[in-house]
CSV table of C-alpha atoms in Angstrom, one decimal:
chain,number,residue,atom,x,y,z
A,1,MET,CA,0.1,0.1,-0.1
A,2,LYS,CA,2.7,2.3,1.0
A,3,ARG,CA,4.7,1.6,-2.3
A,4,TYR,CA,1.3,2.2,-4.2
A,5,ILE,CA,1.1,5.6,-2.6
A,6,GLN,CA,4.7,6.5,-3.5
A,7,ILE,CA,4.3,5.7,-7.0
A,8,SER,CA,1.0,7.3,-7.3
A,9,LEU,CA,2.7,10.7,-5.8
A,10,ILE,CA,5.5,10.3,-8.3
A,11,ILE,CA,3.1,10.0,-11.3
A,12,LEU,CA,1.2,13.1,-10.0
A,13,GLY,CA,4.4,15.0,-9.7
A,14,LEU,CA,5.4,14.2,-13.2
A,15,GLY,CA,2.2,15.2,-14.3
A,16,LEU,CA,2.4,18.7,-12.6
A,17,VAL,CA,5.8,19.2,-14.1
A,18,THR,CA,4.6,18.3,-17.5
A,19,SER,CA,1.5,20.6,-17.3
A,20,CYS,CA,3.5,23.5,-16.0
A,21,SER,CA,6.6,23.1,-18.4
A,22,SER,CA,7.5,25.8,-20.7
A,23,PRO,CA,5.8,25.7,-24.2
A,24,LYS,CA,7.8,24.6,-27.2
A,25,PHE,CA,8.7,26.9,-30.0
A,26,VAL,CA,7.7,26.4,-33.6
A,27,LYS,CA,10.9,25.6,-35.7
A,28,GLY,CA,11.7,27.2,-39.1
A,29,GLY,CA,10.7,30.9,-38.4
A,30,TYR,CA,12.5,33.8,-40.0
A,31,PHE,CA,12.4,37.4,-38.9
A,32,LEU,CA,14.8,40.1,-40.2
A,33,ASN,CA,15.4,43.8,-39.6
A,34,GLY,CA,13.6,46.1,-41.8
A,35,ILE,CA,10.8,43.7,-42.7
A,36,ASP,CA,7.4,43.8,-41.1
A,37,ARG,CA,6.5,40.2,-41.4
A,38,TYR,CA,7.5,36.9,-39.6
A,39,PHE,CA,7.9,33.9,-42.1
A,40,ASN,CA,7.7,30.3,-41.5
A,41,PRO,CA,7.9,28.4,-44.8
A,42,LYS,CA,7.9,25.0,-43.0
A,43,GLU,CA,4.4,25.7,-41.6
A,44,GLU,CA,3.5,27.8,-44.6
A,45,THR,CA,2.5,30.6,-42.3
A,46,ASN,CA,3.3,34.4,-42.2
A,47,ILE,CA,2.6,36.9,-39.5
A,48,TRP,CA,2.4,40.7,-40.0
A,49,VAL,CA,4.2,42.7,-37.3
A,50,TYR,CA,5.7,46.2,-36.9
A,51,TYR,CA,8.6,47.9,-38.2
A,52,ASN,CA,9.6,48.7,-34.3
A,53,PHE,CA,10.1,45.0,-33.8
A,54,ARG,CA,13.8,44.0,-33.8
A,55,PRO,CA,15.2,40.4,-33.9
A,56,ARG,CA,16.8,40.0,-30.4
A,57,GLU,CA,17.0,36.9,-28.1
A,58,THR,CA,18.4,38.8,-25.2
A,59,GLY,CA,17.4,42.0,-23.2
A,60,GLN,CA,14.1,43.6,-22.5
A,61,MET,CA,12.9,44.3,-25.8
A,62,GLY,CA,12.9,42.6,-29.3
A,63,LEU,CA,11.3,39.7,-31.1
A,64,LYS,CA,12.4,36.3,-29.9
A,65,ILE,CA,11.9,33.1,-31.8
A,66,GLN,CA,13.8,30.8,-29.5
A,67,SER,CA,13.0,32.2,-25.8
A,68,LEU,CA,10.5,33.8,-23.6
A,69,TYR,CA,10.1,37.0,-21.6
A,70,LEU,CA,10.0,36.8,-17.8
A,71,GLN,CA,6.1,36.9,-17.6
A,72,ASP,CA,5.2,35.1,-20.7
A,73,LYS,CA,4.8,31.5,-19.2
A,74,GLU,CA,2.6,33.0,-16.4
A,75,MET,CA,0.3,34.9,-18.7
A,76,LEU,CA,-0.1,32.0,-21.2
A,77,LYS,CA,-1.2,29.9,-18.3
A,78,ASN,CA,-3.7,32.5,-17.0
A,79,ALA,CA,-5.1,32.8,-20.6
A,80,GLY,CA,-5.4,29.0,-20.8
A,81,LEU,CA,-2.9,28.7,-23.5
A,82,LEU,CA,-0.2,26.8,-21.7
A,83,LYS,CA,-1.3,23.4,-23.1
A,84,LYS,CA,0.3,20.5,-24.9
A,85,GLY,CA,0.1,21.2,-28.7
A,86,ASN,CA,0.3,24.9,-28.4
A,87,LYS,CA,3.6,26.2,-29.6
A,88,VAL,CA,5.2,29.8,-29.7
A,89,MET,CA,6.1,31.1,-32.9
A,90,PHE,CA,7.5,34.2,-31.4
A,91,SER,CA,7.3,36.5,-28.3
A,92,VAL,CA,8.0,40.3,-28.8
A,93,VAL,CA,8.2,43.7,-27.0
A,94,PRO,CA,8.4,46.7,-29.3
A,95,ASP,CA,11.5,48.9,-29.4
A,96,ASN,CA,9.5,52.1,-29.2
A,97,PRO,CA,6.3,53.2,-27.1
A,98,PRO,CA,3.6,52.3,-26.5
A,99,TYR,CA,5.1,49.2,-24.9
A,100,TYR,CA,3.4,45.8,-24.6
A,101,ASN,CA,4.1,42.1,-24.5
A,102,MET,CA,2.8,40.0,-27.5
A,103,LEU,CA,3.0,36.4,-28.1
A,104,VAL,CA,1.9,34.5,-31.2
A,105,LEU,CA,1.1,30.6,-30.9
A,106,GLN,CA,0.2,27.8,-33.3
A,107,HIS,CA,-2.4,25.2,-32.3
A,108,ASP,CA,-2.1,21.6,-33.3
A,109,ASN,CA,-5.7,21.4,-32.3
A,110,PRO,CA,-8.2,24.1,-32.8
A,111,ILE,CA,-10.0,25.7,-29.8
A,112,LYS,CA,-13.4,24.2,-29.7
A,113,ASP,CA,-15.0,26.0,-26.6
A,114,LEU,CA,-15.2,29.7,-27.5
A,115,GLU,CA,-17.7,30.5,-24.8
A,116,GLY,CA,-16.8,33.9,-23.3
A,117,TYR,CA,-15.4,35.2,-26.6
A,118,GLN,CA,-16.5,37.9,-28.8
A,119,MET,CA,-16.8,37.2,-32.3
A,120,LEU,CA,-15.3,40.0,-34.6
A,121,LYS,CA,-15.4,40.4,-38.5
A,122,ASN,CA,-13.2,42.3,-41.0
A,123,GLY,CA,-14.7,41.8,-44.4
A,124,GLU,CA,-14.8,38.2,-45.0
A,125,SER,CA,-12.5,37.2,-42.2
A,126,LYS,CA,-13.8,36.2,-38.7
A,127,TYR,CA,-11.7,36.0,-35.5
A,128,TYR,CA,-12.3,35.9,-31.7
A,129,GLN,CA,-11.3,38.2,-28.9
A,130,LYS,CA,-11.2,37.6,-25.1
A,131,ASP,CA,-10.1,40.0,-22.3
A,132,LEU,CA,-8.8,38.9,-19.0
A,133,GLU,CA,-7.4,40.7,-15.7
A,134,VAL,CA,-4.6,39.1,-13.8
A,135,ASP,CA,-3.4,40.8,-10.8
A,136,LYS,CA,-1.7,44.2,-12.1
A,137,PHE,CA,-2.0,42.9,-15.8
A,138,LEU,CA,-4.6,43.2,-18.6
A,139,LEU,CA,-4.6,40.4,-21.0
A,140,ARG,CA,-6.1,40.3,-24.5
A,141,HIS,CA,-6.4,37.1,-26.5
A,142,TYR,CA,-7.3,36.8,-30.3
A,143,TYR,CA,-8.0,33.4,-31.7
A,144,ILE,CA,-7.9,33.1,-35.5
A,145,PRO,CA,-9.2,29.9,-37.0
A,146,VAL,CA,-7.5,29.0,-40.3
A,147,ALA,CA,-8.9,26.5,-42.8
A,148,ASN,CA,-6.7,23.7,-43.8
A,149,LYS,CA,-3.9,25.0,-41.4
A,150,LYS,CA,-3.1,25.2,-37.9
A,151,SER,CA,-5.1,27.9,-36.1
A,152,ILE,CA,-3.3,31.0,-34.5
A,153,SER,CA,-3.7,32.6,-31.1
A,154,MET,CA,-2.4,36.2,-30.6
A,155,LEU,CA,-1.8,37.0,-26.8
A,156,SER,CA,-1.0,40.5,-25.5
A,157,TYR,CA,-0.5,41.7,-22.1
A,158,ILE,CA,0.2,45.1,-20.4
A,159,SER,CA,0.6,46.4,-16.9
A,160,LYS,CA,-2.5,48.6,-15.9
A,161,LYS,CA,-0.4,51.6,-15.5
A,162,GLU,CA,0.7,51.3,-19.2
A,163,SER,CA,-2.8,50.8,-20.3
A,164,ARG,CA,-3.2,54.7,-20.3
A,165,PHE,CA,-1.2,54.9,-23.3
A,166,LYS,CA,-3.6,52.5,-25.3
A,167,PRO,CA,-1.0,50.0,-26.4
A,168,PHE,CA,-3.9,47.5,-27.2
A,169,ASN,CA,-4.7,49.7,-30.3
A,170,GLN,CA,-1.5,48.6,-31.9
A,171,PHE,CA,-2.3,44.8,-31.1
A,172,ASP,CA,-5.9,45.2,-32.1
A,173,TYR,CA,-4.7,46.4,-35.8
A,174,LEU,CA,-2.2,43.4,-36.0
A,175,ALA,CA,-4.8,40.9,-35.0
A,176,LYS,CA,-7.3,42.4,-37.6
A,177,ILE,CA,-4.9,42.3,-40.6
A,178,ASN,CA,-3.5,39.0,-39.8
A,179,ALA,CA,-6.9,37.4,-39.5
A,180,ALA,CA,-7.6,38.6,-43.0
A,181,ALA,CA,-4.1,37.6,-44.3
A,182,LEU,CA,-4.3,34.0,-42.7
A,183,GLN,CA,-7.9,33.3,-43.8
A,184,LEU,CA,-8.1,34.8,-47.2
A,185,GLU,CA,-4.7,34.4,-48.9
A,186,LYS,CA,-4.9,31.2,-50.9
A,187,ASN,CA,-1.2,30.7,-51.9
A,188,TYR,CA,1.7,30.8,-49.6
A,189,ARG,CA,4.5,33.2,-50.5
A,190,MET,CA,7.9,33.4,-49.0
A,191,SER,CA,8.4,37.0,-50.3
A,192,TRP,CA,8.0,40.6,-49.2
A,193,ARG,CA,8.1,44.1,-50.8
A,194,ILE,CA,8.0,47.5,-49.2
A,195,SER,CA,4.6,49.1,-49.1
A,196,GLY,CA,3.7,51.2,-52.1
A,197,MET,CA,6.1,49.4,-54.5
A,198,ASP,CA,3.4,47.7,-56.2
A,199,GLY,CA,1.9,51.0,-57.3
A,200,SER,CA,5.1,52.4,-59.0
A,201,PRO,CA,6.1,52.0,-62.7
A,202,ASN,CA,7.9,48.7,-62.6
A,203,SER,CA,10.7,47.0,-64.7
A,204,LYS,CA,11.2,43.2,-64.9
A,205,ALA,CA,14.7,42.7,-63.2
A,206,ARG,CA,16.3,39.5,-63.9
A,207,ILE,CA,18.5,38.2,-61.0
A,208,SER,CA,20.7,35.3,-61.5
A,209,VAL,CA,21.0,32.8,-58.3
A,210,PRO,CA,24.5,31.8,-57.8
A,211,GLN,CA,23.9,28.0,-57.9
A,212,GLU,CA,27.4,27.2,-56.3
A,213,LEU,CA,26.2,28.5,-53.1
A,214,PHE,CA,23.9,25.6,-52.7
A,215,LYS,CA,26.6,23.5,-52.2
A,216,LYS,CA,26.7,24.5,-48.7
A,217,GLU,CA,23.4,26.2,-48.1
A,218,LYS,CA,20.0,24.6,-48.5
A,219,LYS,CA,18.3,28.1,-48.5
A,220,LEU,CA,19.3,31.6,-49.4
A,221,LEU,CA,18.0,34.9,-48.2
A,222,LEU,CA,17.6,37.3,-51.2
A,223,MET,CA,17.8,41.1,-50.0
A,224,VAL,CA,17.2,43.9,-52.6
A,225,SER,CA,17.9,47.3,-51.3
A,226,GLU,CA,17.3,50.6,-53.2
A,227,GLU,CA,19.6,53.5,-53.1
A,228,ILE,CA,17.5,56.6,-51.7
A,229,ASN,CA,19.3,59.8,-50.7
A,230,LYS,CA,22.6,57.9,-50.9
A,231,GLU,CA,21.3,55.2,-48.3
A,232,TRP,CA,20.3,51.6,-49.2
A,233,ILE,CA,16.7,51.0,-48.2
A,234,LEU,CA,15.5,47.4,-48.2
A,235,SER,CA,12.8,47.1,-50.9
A,236,TYR,CA,12.3,43.3,-51.4
A,237,PHE,CA,13.1,40.0,-49.6
A,238,GLN,CA,12.6,36.4,-50.6
A,239,LEU,CA,13.7,33.1,-49.5
A,240,VAL,CA,15.3,31.1,-52.5
A,241,THR,CA,16.0,27.4,-52.8
A,242,ASN,CA,17.7,25.5,-55.7
A,243,LYS,CA,14.2,24.5,-56.9
A,244,ASP,CA,13.3,28.0,-57.8
A,245,ALA,CA,13.6,29.6,-61.3
A,246,ASN,CA,16.9,31.0,-62.4
A,247,PRO,CA,17.2,33.8,-63.0
A,248,LEU,CA,14.4,35.1,-60.9
A,249,GLN,CA,12.2,37.7,-62.3
A,250,ILE,CA,10.8,40.5,-59.9
A,251,ASP,CA,9.3,43.8,-60.5
A,252,LEU,CA,11.4,46.8,-59.4
A,253,PRO,CA,10.8,50.6,-60.2
A,254,PRO,CA,13.4,52.4,-62.1
A,255,GLY,CA,16.6,53.1,-59.8
A,256,LYS,CA,19.7,51.7,-58.4
A,257,PHE,CA,19.6,48.6,-56.3
A,258,LEU,CA,21.9,46.4,-54.0
A,259,VAL,CA,21.3,42.7,-54.5
A,260,GLN,CA,22.6,40.4,-51.7
A,261,PHE,CA,22.5,36.8,-51.2
A,262,LEU,CA,22.7,35.8,-47.5
A,263,ASN,CA,22.8,32.5,-45.5
A,264,ASP,CA,20.5,31.5,-42.5
A,265,LYS,CA,22.8,33.4,-40.1
A,266,GLU,CA,22.4,36.6,-42.2
A,267,GLN,CA,25.9,36.4,-43.5
A,268,ILE,CA,26.5,38.0,-46.8
A,269,LEU,CA,27.7,35.5,-49.2
A,270,LYS,CA,27.5,37.5,-52.7
A,271,GLU,CA,26.4,40.9,-53.7
A,272,GLU,CA,26.0,43.2,-56.5
A,273,VAL,CA,24.9,46.8,-57.4
A,274,MET,CA,22.5,46.7,-60.4
A,275,GLU,CA,19.9,48.4,-62.2
A,276,PRO,CA,16.5,46.8,-63.3
A,277,THR,CA,17.6,46.7,-66.9
A,278,ASN,CA,21.1,45.2,-66.1
A,279,GLN,CA,21.1,41.3,-66.5
A,280,GLN,CA,24.4,40.7,-65.1
A,281,SER,CA,25.2,37.7,-63.0
A,282,ILE,CA,25.7,38.3,-59.1
A,283,ILE,CA,29.5,38.6,-58.4
A,284,PRO,CA,31.5,37.5,-55.5
A,285,ILE,CA,32.5,40.2,-52.9
A,286,ASN,CA,36.1,41.0,-53.0
C-alpha cells in the first residue's frame, strides 16, 4: 500500500511538471530587420508585425523566436494557452512606445470551446477576442481559426499603468490584418516587398541565383535594397532554394539597387549593385 502511494505521488508530480513546463517553439521561422513580417515556410504561415520589432534573443525588448520573456509563461497559463500542442512562434516587446508584450502561438488542435469570446469580423475574415485581468496585468487574446492549416492565437498583455497609453490599439490592428491574411490568402508566398512598391512603374529585373552557394546552403535569403538619398533602403526580400526559377524575375521601379544573397545566419555570401535593366550575374564580394 505504501509503495502504491509513493508511485502515485511520483506520477502526480510528473504530471504537474509536464503541465507547467515551458511551451515549445515552432521551428523554421525567420524574422529580419527592416521587414514587417515573420515568415515560417515550414508551416506555410506568415504573420504581419511592426517595423519597431527587432530580432533579439536577449535583453528587455525585441522579437524572440527561441526564448520567452519573464512573465510570458505565467500569462499563457492564465489565458489557458499553456497546453500541450500549443507552440510559440515568437514573443516580442516593441523597441518604441507604446510598450506591450505580445506572443503568437500555433495550435496543433483548434480551440473548440469559445464561450466568453466575442466574435469579430473584418470583411470576409472572422476571429475571436477575449479580455482578462490578472493582478496588475490586462490580457487580450485573439483566436484566429485557419481552414486547412493550424489555427493561430495572438496574446498581448500590459500593466494597468501602461494601459493609459492605449497599447492594445497597436495589437488590435495586428490581429485584424493577420486574420484577413491568414484566412483569405490562398497561396503561400515566402517573399515581401515594401509598401507602395506595387503602385510604382516597374521593370522586370532578372537576378541570377549563384547555384554554387547551394553546395553549402539549403536556402538563401535574397535582399534587394534601393538607393535613396545615398542610403540603401530594403525594398524586397525572398527565401530562395535550388528549386526556384533561375534567373529570378521580380518587378522593381527604375533606380539603383543592391542585390545580396545571405545564409540563414544573415551572413552576406555574394552581392552586386545593379539596375533593373541590367542582366549581370551576381559576383563574389572582394
